[in-house]
């Protein structure tokens, strides 16, 4: 199974709402990632988890809060977002975060619209 | 991390080989070259990676020049389903967790 699943596929939320994005993989990977992608732009790294510990936070605003409950699950909690946060949010995983076994497997993404 | 330069777009006829170039003239000795692609409205897909030797898998071939300052991704028989944005990325083998995507090349495969 080389699949990374993300739920929901689409999400519309108001600026005062709290919502969560979910990502799951069952490949035994120990590194998981969140990326943000605006239209016609490349993905931008947000967070990296390695062995369930947060390793990189790319200066992401605190209204985005990642959580890695176990090695298979990655959540992104959203609170008080702005309309400019509307984007495709991609989750990825890799065997490890460093070294040549770093090829990442991406999920299909959650398309988020903030109204 | 080294930066990469790719042409913004390319066309290829269906059934012909697609050769996608990437310049990474500041690559360091411990940095690998990775290629991903992103088909419209999908997540990126890993294609191939290499350090200095040429590599081939079921999807593509990767040719890296001897000085490692550039590489070419070859799709041997392009199909319409290969229409996508192709990203060339360099990242170190040790240390660092980041995979930084550049602008990529938008490949159009035409019938």
PDB file of C-alpha atoms in Angstrom:
ATOM      1  CA  UNK A   1       0.000   0.000   0.000  1.00  0.00           C
ATOM      2  CA  UNK A   2       1.714   3.200  -1.205  1.00  0.00           C
ATOM      3  CA  UNK A   3      -1.191   5.489  -0.523  1.00  0.00           C
ATOM      4  CA  UNK A   4      -1.415   8.624   1.531  1.00  0.00           C
ATOM      5  CA  UNK A   5      -5.006   9.549   2.278  1.00  0.00           C
ATOM      6  CA  UNK A   6      -6.305  12.988   3.204  1.00  0.00           C
ATOM      7  CA  UNK A   7      -9.684  14.029   4.503  1.00  0.00           C
ATOM      8  CA  UNK A   8     -11.710  15.973   3.742  1.00  0.00           C
ATOM      9  CA  UNK A   9     -11.187  16.520  -0.004  1.00  0.00           C
ATOM     10  CA  UNK A  10     -12.796  19.947   0.167  1.00  0.00           C
ATOM     11  CA  UNK A  11     -13.417  22.264   3.111  1.00  0.00           C
ATOM     12  CA  UNK A  12     -15.141  25.620   3.306  1.00  0.00           C
ATOM     13  CA  UNK A  13     -14.804  27.446   6.598  1.00  0.00           C
ATOM     14  CA  UNK A  14     -15.476  30.859   8.029  1.00  0.00           C
ATOM     15  CA  UNK A  15     -12.799  32.962   9.655  1.00  0.00           C
ATOM     16  CA  UNK A  16     -14.092  32.182  13.145  1.00  0.00           C
ATOM     17  CA  UNK A  17     -14.356  28.420  12.663  1.00  0.00           C
ATOM     18  CA  UNK A  18     -12.096  25.689  13.996  1.00  0.00           C
ATOM     19  CA  UNK A  19     -11.498  22.738  11.722  1.00  0.00           C
ATOM     20  CA  UNK A  20      -8.926  19.985  11.254  1.00  0.00           C
ATOM     21  CA  UNK A  21      -7.321  18.330   8.262  1.00  0.00           C
ATOM     22  CA  UNK A  22      -6.353  14.682   8.548  1.00  0.00           C
ATOM     23  CA  UNK A  23      -3.630  12.665   6.830  1.00  0.00           C
ATOM     24  CA  UNK A  24      -2.931   8.946   7.136  1.00  0.00           C
ATOM     25  CA  UNK A  25      -0.332   6.534   5.759  1.00  0.00           C
ATOM     26  CA  UNK A  26       0.270   2.846   6.429  1.00  0.00           C
ATOM     27  CA  UNK A  27       3.636   2.462   4.733  1.00  0.00           C
ATOM     28  CA  UNK A  28       5.603   2.482   7.982  1.00  0.00           C
ATOM     29  CA  UNK A  29       7.087   5.855   7.098  1.00  0.00           C
ATOM     30  CA  UNK A  30       8.611   7.826   9.967  1.00  0.00           C
ATOM     31  CA  UNK A  31       8.592  11.281   8.359  1.00  0.00           C
ATOM     32  CA  UNK A  32       5.460  13.246   7.522  1.00  0.00           C
ATOM     33  CA  UNK A  33       5.031  16.668   5.977  1.00  0.00           C
ATOM     34  CA  UNK A  34       2.481  19.432   5.437  1.00  0.00           C
ATOM     35  CA  UNK A  35       2.720  21.636   2.349  1.00  0.00           C
ATOM     36  CA  UNK A  36       0.584  24.557   1.194  1.00  0.00           C
ATOM     37  CA  UNK A  37       0.019  25.179  -2.520  1.00  0.00           C
ATOM     38  CA  UNK A  38      -1.568  28.273  -4.010  1.00  0.00           C
ATOM     39  CA  UNK A  39      -2.942  28.194  -7.539  1.00  0.00           C
ATOM     40  CA  UNK A  40      -0.271  27.950 -10.274  1.00  0.00           C
ATOM     41  CA  UNK A  41       2.522  27.946  -7.654  1.00  0.00           C
ATOM     42  CA  UNK A  42       4.770  25.117  -6.413  1.00  0.00           C
ATOM     43  CA  UNK A  43       4.102  23.466  -3.053  1.00  0.00           C
ATOM     44  CA  UNK A  44       5.596  25.290  -0.068  1.00  0.00           C
ATOM     45  CA  UNK A  45       6.801  23.343   2.944  1.00  0.00           C
ATOM     46  CA  UNK A  46       5.017  24.154   6.217  1.00  0.00           C
ATOM     47  CA  UNK A  47       5.945  21.469   8.754  1.00  0.00           C
ATOM     48  CA  UNK A  48       8.081  18.335   8.985  1.00  0.00           C
ATOM     49  CA  UNK A  49       7.612  15.584  11.569  1.00  0.00           C
ATOM     50  CA  UNK A  50      10.353  13.030  12.078  1.00  0.00           C
ATOM     51  CA  UNK A  51       9.649  10.080  14.388  1.00  0.00           C
ATOM     52  CA  UNK A  52       6.525  11.872  15.624  1.00  0.00           C
ATOM     53  CA  UNK A  53       8.487  14.948  16.681  1.00  0.00           C
ATOM     54  CA  UNK A  54       8.153  18.336  15.014  1.00  0.00           C
ATOM     55  CA  UNK A  55      11.457  18.965  13.250  1.00  0.00           C
ATOM     56  CA  UNK A  56      10.720  21.930  11.029  1.00  0.00           C
ATOM     57  CA  UNK A  57       8.223  24.773  11.295  1.00  0.00           C
ATOM     58  CA  UNK A  58       8.735  27.099   8.354  1.00  0.00           C
ATOM     59  CA  UNK A  59       7.624  30.175  10.297  1.00  0.00           C
ATOM     60  CA  UNK A  60       4.000  29.207   9.848  1.00  0.00           C
ATOM     61  CA  UNK A  61       1.448  31.430  11.670  1.00  0.00           C
ATOM     62  CA  UNK A  62       0.087  29.981  14.894  1.00  0.00           C
ATOM     63  CA  UNK A  63      -3.416  29.741  13.433  1.00  0.00           C
ATOM     64  CA  UNK A  64      -2.066  26.528  11.859  1.00  0.00           C
ATOM     65  CA  UNK A  65      -1.308  23.906  14.514  1.00  0.00           C
ATOM     66  CA  UNK A  66       0.121  20.519  13.488  1.00  0.00           C
ATOM     67  CA  UNK A  67      -0.220  17.341  15.495  1.00  0.00           C
ATOM     68  CA  UNK A  68       1.246  13.880  15.013  1.00  0.00           C
ATOM     69  CA  UNK A  69      -0.671  11.503  17.342  1.00  0.00           C
ATOM     70  CA  UNK A  70       1.204   8.432  16.081  1.00  0.00           C
ATOM     71  CA  UNK A  71       3.488   7.375  13.260  1.00  0.00           C
ATOM     72  CA  UNK A  72       0.599   6.856  10.828  1.00  0.00           C
ATOM     73  CA  UNK A  73      -1.426   9.997  11.455  1.00  0.00           C
ATOM     74  CA  UNK A  74      -0.852  13.688  10.900  1.00  0.00           C
ATOM     75  CA  UNK A  75      -3.364  16.408  11.647  1.00  0.00           C
ATOM     76  CA  UNK A  76      -3.443  20.106  10.878  1.00  0.00           C
ATOM     77  CA  UNK A  77      -5.684  22.102  13.181  1.00  0.00           C
ATOM     78  CA  UNK A  78      -7.028  25.351  11.757  1.00  0.00           C
ATOM     79  CA  UNK A  79      -8.327  28.298  13.750  1.00  0.00           C
ATOM     80  CA  UNK A  80      -9.134  31.905  12.878  1.00  0.00           C
ATOM     81  CA  UNK A  81      -7.899  31.585   9.316  1.00  0.00           C
ATOM     82  CA  UNK A  82      -7.821  34.406   6.801  1.00  0.00           C
ATOM     83  CA  UNK A  83      -9.131  34.354   3.218  1.00  0.00           C
ATOM     84  CA  UNK A  84      -5.530  34.349   1.951  1.00  0.00           C
ATOM     85  CA  UNK A  85      -5.069  30.951   3.623  1.00  0.00           C
ATOM     86  CA  UNK A  86      -7.317  29.442   0.955  1.00  0.00           C
ATOM     87  CA  UNK A  87      -5.149  26.896  -0.857  1.00  0.00           C
ATOM     88  CA  UNK A  88      -4.541  23.212  -1.516  1.00  0.00           C
ATOM     89  CA  UNK A  89      -3.022  21.595   1.581  1.00  0.00           C
ATOM     90  CA  UNK A  90      -0.885  18.587   0.785  1.00  0.00           C
ATOM     91  CA  UNK A  91       0.341  15.889   3.124  1.00  0.00           C
ATOM     92  CA  UNK A  92       3.338  13.692   2.307  1.00  0.00           C
ATOM     93  CA  UNK A  93       5.340  10.932   3.944  1.00  0.00           C
ATOM     94  CA  UNK A  94       8.757   9.342   3.436  1.00  0.00           C
ATOM     95  CA  UNK A  95      10.631   6.463   5.028  1.00  0.00           C
ATOM     96  CA  UNK A  96      12.859   8.875   6.851  1.00  0.00           C
ATOM     97  CA  UNK A  97      13.412  12.610   6.696  1.00  0.00           C
ATOM     98  CA  UNK A  98      17.097  12.470   5.781  1.00  0.00           C
ATOM     99  CA  UNK A  99      19.236  10.502   3.408  1.00  0.00           C
ATOM    100  CA  UNK A 100      18.572   8.823   0.066  1.00  0.00           C
ATOM    101  CA  UNK A 101      15.363   7.112   1.262  1.00  0.00           C
ATOM    102  CA  UNK A 102      13.667  10.470   1.270  1.00  0.00           C
ATOM    103  CA  UNK A 103      11.370  10.119  -1.740  1.00  0.00           C
ATOM    104  CA  UNK A 104       8.062  11.530  -0.619  1.00  0.00           C
ATOM    105  CA  UNK A 105       4.619  10.126  -1.300  1.00  0.00           C
ATOM    106  CA  UNK A 106       1.913  12.756  -1.481  1.00  0.00           C
ATOM    107  CA  UNK A 107      -1.773  12.612  -0.763  1.00  0.00           C
ATOM    108  CA  UNK A 108      -4.361  14.169  -3.109  1.00  0.00           C
ATOM    109  CA  UNK A 109      -4.688  17.237  -0.912  1.00  0.00           C
ATOM    110  CA  UNK A 110      -7.484  19.116   0.820  1.00  0.00           C
ATOM    111  CA  UNK A 111      -8.783  22.143  -1.037  1.00  0.00           C
ATOM    112  CA  UNK A 112      -9.524  24.747   1.607  1.00  0.00           C
ATOM    113  CA  UNK A 113     -11.627  27.848   1.062  1.00  0.00           C
ATOM    114  CA  UNK A 114     -11.830  30.448   3.823  1.00  0.00           C
ATOM    115  CA  UNK A 115     -14.799  32.778   3.563  1.00  0.00           C
TER     116      UNK A 115
ATOM    117  CA  UNK B   1      20.185  23.967  -0.624  1.00  0.00           C
ATOM    118  CA  UNK B   2      21.177  24.311  -4.288  1.00  0.00           C
ATOM    119  CA  UNK B   3      18.777  26.077  -6.606  1.00  0.00           C
ATOM    120  CA  UNK B   4      17.536  24.675  -9.881  1.00  0.00           C
ATOM    121  CA  UNK B   5      16.600  26.302 -13.179  1.00  0.00           C
ATOM    122  CA  UNK B   6      14.062  24.729 -15.522  1.00  0.00           C
ATOM    123  CA  UNK B   7      12.337  26.004 -18.672  1.00  0.00           C
ATOM    124  CA  UNK B   8       8.808  27.174 -17.808  1.00  0.00           C
ATOM    125  CA  UNK B   9       7.116  25.053 -20.462  1.00  0.00           C
ATOM    126  CA  UNK B  10       7.755  22.445 -23.151  1.00  0.00           C
ATOM    127  CA  UNK B  11       5.735  20.601 -25.778  1.00  0.00           C
ATOM    128  CA  UNK B  12       6.125  17.005 -26.829  1.00  0.00           C
ATOM    129  CA  UNK B  13       4.331  14.863 -29.401  1.00  0.00           C
ATOM    130  CA  UNK B  14       2.590  11.774 -28.119  1.00  0.00           C
ATOM    131  CA  UNK B  15       4.766   8.679 -28.527  1.00  0.00           C
ATOM    132  CA  UNK B  16       7.979  10.655 -28.748  1.00  0.00           C
ATOM    133  CA  UNK B  17      10.594  10.992 -26.023  1.00  0.00           C
ATOM    134  CA  UNK B  18      10.230  13.975 -23.703  1.00  0.00           C
ATOM    135  CA  UNK B  19      13.563  15.369 -22.536  1.00  0.00           C
ATOM    136  CA  UNK B  20      13.224  17.781 -19.608  1.00  0.00           C
ATOM    137  CA  UNK B  21      16.387  19.700 -18.679  1.00  0.00           C
ATOM    138  CA  UNK B  22      17.396  21.024 -15.285  1.00  0.00           C
ATOM    139  CA  UNK B  23      20.324  23.214 -14.393  1.00  0.00           C
ATOM    140  CA  UNK B  24      21.795  22.906 -10.888  1.00  0.00           C
ATOM    141  CA  UNK B  25      25.209  24.501 -11.307  1.00  0.00           C
ATOM    142  CA  UNK B  26      25.708  25.114  -7.556  1.00  0.00           C
ATOM    143  CA  UNK B  27      25.014  21.529  -6.519  1.00  0.00           C
ATOM    144  CA  UNK B  28      27.181  20.183  -3.704  1.00  0.00           C
ATOM    145  CA  UNK B  29      28.879  16.804  -3.596  1.00  0.00           C
ATOM    146  CA  UNK B  30      26.392  15.321  -1.144  1.00  0.00           C
ATOM    147  CA  UNK B  31      23.238  16.569  -2.884  1.00  0.00           C
ATOM    148  CA  UNK B  32      20.903  14.276  -4.774  1.00  0.00           C
ATOM    149  CA  UNK B  33      18.788  15.268  -7.772  1.00  0.00           C
ATOM    150  CA  UNK B  34      15.089  14.376  -7.371  1.00  0.00           C
ATOM    151  CA  UNK B  35      12.304  14.640  -9.910  1.00  0.00           C
ATOM    152  CA  UNK B  36       8.614  14.867  -9.109  1.00  0.00           C
ATOM    153  CA  UNK B  37       5.618  15.641 -11.272  1.00  0.00           C
ATOM    154  CA  UNK B  38       2.199  17.049 -10.521  1.00  0.00           C
ATOM    155  CA  UNK B  39      -0.730  16.271 -12.732  1.00  0.00           C
ATOM    156  CA  UNK B  40      -3.481  18.879 -12.579  1.00  0.00           C
ATOM    157  CA  UNK B  41      -5.447  18.827  -9.308  1.00  0.00           C
ATOM    158  CA  UNK B  42      -3.436  15.934  -7.870  1.00  0.00           C
ATOM    159  CA  UNK B  43      -0.633  15.697  -5.312  1.00  0.00           C
ATOM    160  CA  UNK B  44       2.961  15.560  -6.594  1.00  0.00           C
ATOM    161  CA  UNK B  45       4.273  12.137  -7.617  1.00  0.00           C
ATOM    162  CA  UNK B  46       7.849  10.973  -7.075  1.00  0.00           C
ATOM    163  CA  UNK B  47       9.536   9.918 -10.331  1.00  0.00           C
ATOM    164  CA  UNK B  48      13.226   9.217  -9.807  1.00  0.00           C
ATOM    165  CA  UNK B  49      16.382  10.421  -8.081  1.00  0.00           C
ATOM    166  CA  UNK B  50      20.135  10.067  -8.479  1.00  0.00           C
ATOM    167  CA  UNK B  51      23.499  11.218  -7.193  1.00  0.00           C
ATOM    168  CA  UNK B  52      25.969  10.934 -10.076  1.00  0.00           C
ATOM    169  CA  UNK B  53      25.197   7.796 -12.067  1.00  0.00           C
ATOM    170  CA  UNK B  54      22.419   7.630 -14.615  1.00  0.00           C
ATOM    171  CA  UNK B  55      19.284   6.000 -13.251  1.00  0.00           C
ATOM    172  CA  UNK B  56      16.321   4.278 -14.879  1.00  0.00           C
ATOM    173  CA  UNK B  57      13.064   2.964 -13.519  1.00  0.00           C
ATOM    174  CA  UNK B  58       9.700   2.009 -14.970  1.00  0.00           C
ATOM    175  CA  UNK B  59       8.671   5.648 -15.317  1.00  0.00           C
ATOM    176  CA  UNK B  60      11.716   7.475 -16.613  1.00  0.00           C
ATOM    177  CA  UNK B  61      15.475   7.788 -17.013  1.00  0.00           C
ATOM    178  CA  UNK B  62      17.661  10.362 -15.306  1.00  0.00           C
ATOM    179  CA  UNK B  63      20.851  11.480 -17.013  1.00  0.00           C
ATOM    180  CA  UNK B  64      23.253  13.512 -14.860  1.00  0.00           C
ATOM    181  CA  UNK B  65      26.227  15.215 -16.491  1.00  0.00           C
ATOM    182  CA  UNK B  66      29.704  14.236 -15.341  1.00  0.00           C
ATOM    183  CA  UNK B  67      30.225  17.591 -13.586  1.00  0.00           C
ATOM    184  CA  UNK B  68      26.733  17.186 -12.022  1.00  0.00           C
ATOM    185  CA  UNK B  69      25.795  20.744 -12.936  1.00  0.00           C
ATOM    186  CA  UNK B  70      22.810  19.685 -14.994  1.00  0.00           C
ATOM    187  CA  UNK B  71      20.513  16.741 -15.561  1.00  0.00           C
ATOM    188  CA  UNK B  72      17.830  15.570 -17.969  1.00  0.00           C
ATOM    189  CA  UNK B  73      14.695  13.616 -17.190  1.00  0.00           C
ATOM    190  CA  UNK B  74      13.662  11.413 -20.106  1.00  0.00           C
ATOM    191  CA  UNK B  75      10.162  10.033 -20.568  1.00  0.00           C
ATOM    192  CA  UNK B  76      10.861   7.543 -23.374  1.00  0.00           C
ATOM    193  CA  UNK B  77       7.390   7.381 -24.951  1.00  0.00           C
ATOM    194  CA  UNK B  78       5.289  10.282 -23.735  1.00  0.00           C
ATOM    195  CA  UNK B  79       1.524   9.841 -23.501  1.00  0.00           C
ATOM    196  CA  UNK B  80      -1.248  12.389 -22.987  1.00  0.00           C
ATOM    197  CA  UNK B  81      -1.331  11.321 -19.322  1.00  0.00           C
ATOM    198  CA  UNK B  82       2.229  12.609 -18.906  1.00  0.00           C
ATOM    199  CA  UNK B  83       0.991  16.199 -19.278  1.00  0.00           C
ATOM    200  CA  UNK B  84       1.979  17.714 -15.933  1.00  0.00           C
ATOM    201  CA  UNK B  85       4.319  20.114 -14.135  1.00  0.00           C
ATOM    202  CA  UNK B  86       7.723  18.482 -13.624  1.00  0.00           C
ATOM    203  CA  UNK B  87       9.854  19.606 -10.683  1.00  0.00           C
ATOM    204  CA  UNK B  88      13.614  19.130 -10.412  1.00  0.00           C
ATOM    205  CA  UNK B  89      14.855  19.386  -6.829  1.00  0.00           C
ATOM    206  CA  UNK B  90      18.277  19.017  -5.247  1.00  0.00           C
ATOM    207  CA  UNK B  91      18.610  18.104  -1.599  1.00  0.00           C
ATOM    208  CA  UNK B  92      21.405  16.893   0.627  1.00  0.00           C
ATOM    209  CA  UNK B  93      21.916  13.248   1.500  1.00  0.00           C
ATOM    210  CA  UNK B  94      22.693  14.095   5.098  1.00  0.00           C
ATOM    211  CA  UNK B  95      21.275  16.696   7.403  1.00  0.00           C
ATOM    212  CA  UNK B  96      18.343  18.920   6.543  1.00  0.00           C
ATOM    213  CA  UNK B  97      14.774  17.836   6.080  1.00  0.00           C
ATOM    214  CA  UNK B  98      13.665  20.312   3.461  1.00  0.00           C
ATOM    215  CA  UNK B  99      12.457  19.585  -0.045  1.00  0.00           C
ATOM    216  CA  UNK B 100      12.116  22.918  -1.804  1.00  0.00           C
ATOM    217  CA  UNK B 101      10.073  22.974  -4.997  1.00  0.00           C
ATOM    218  CA  UNK B 102      11.001  25.461  -7.727  1.00  0.00           C
ATOM    219  CA  UNK B 103       8.670  26.691 -10.440  1.00  0.00           C
ATOM    220  CA  UNK B 104       9.030  23.505 -12.512  1.00  0.00           C
ATOM    221  CA  UNK B 105       8.430  22.832 -16.222  1.00  0.00           C
ATOM    222  CA  UNK B 106       4.894  22.536 -17.551  1.00  0.00           C
ATOM    223  CA  UNK B 107       5.014  19.700 -20.107  1.00  0.00           C
ATOM    224  CA  UNK B 108       2.230  19.534 -22.704  1.00  0.00           C
ATOM    225  CA  UNK B 109       1.993  16.231 -24.551  1.00  0.00           C
ATOM    226  CA  UNK B 110       0.025  16.705 -27.757  1.00  0.00           C
ATOM    227  CA  UNK B 111      -1.745  14.088 -29.866  1.00  0.00           C
TER     228      UNK B 111
END
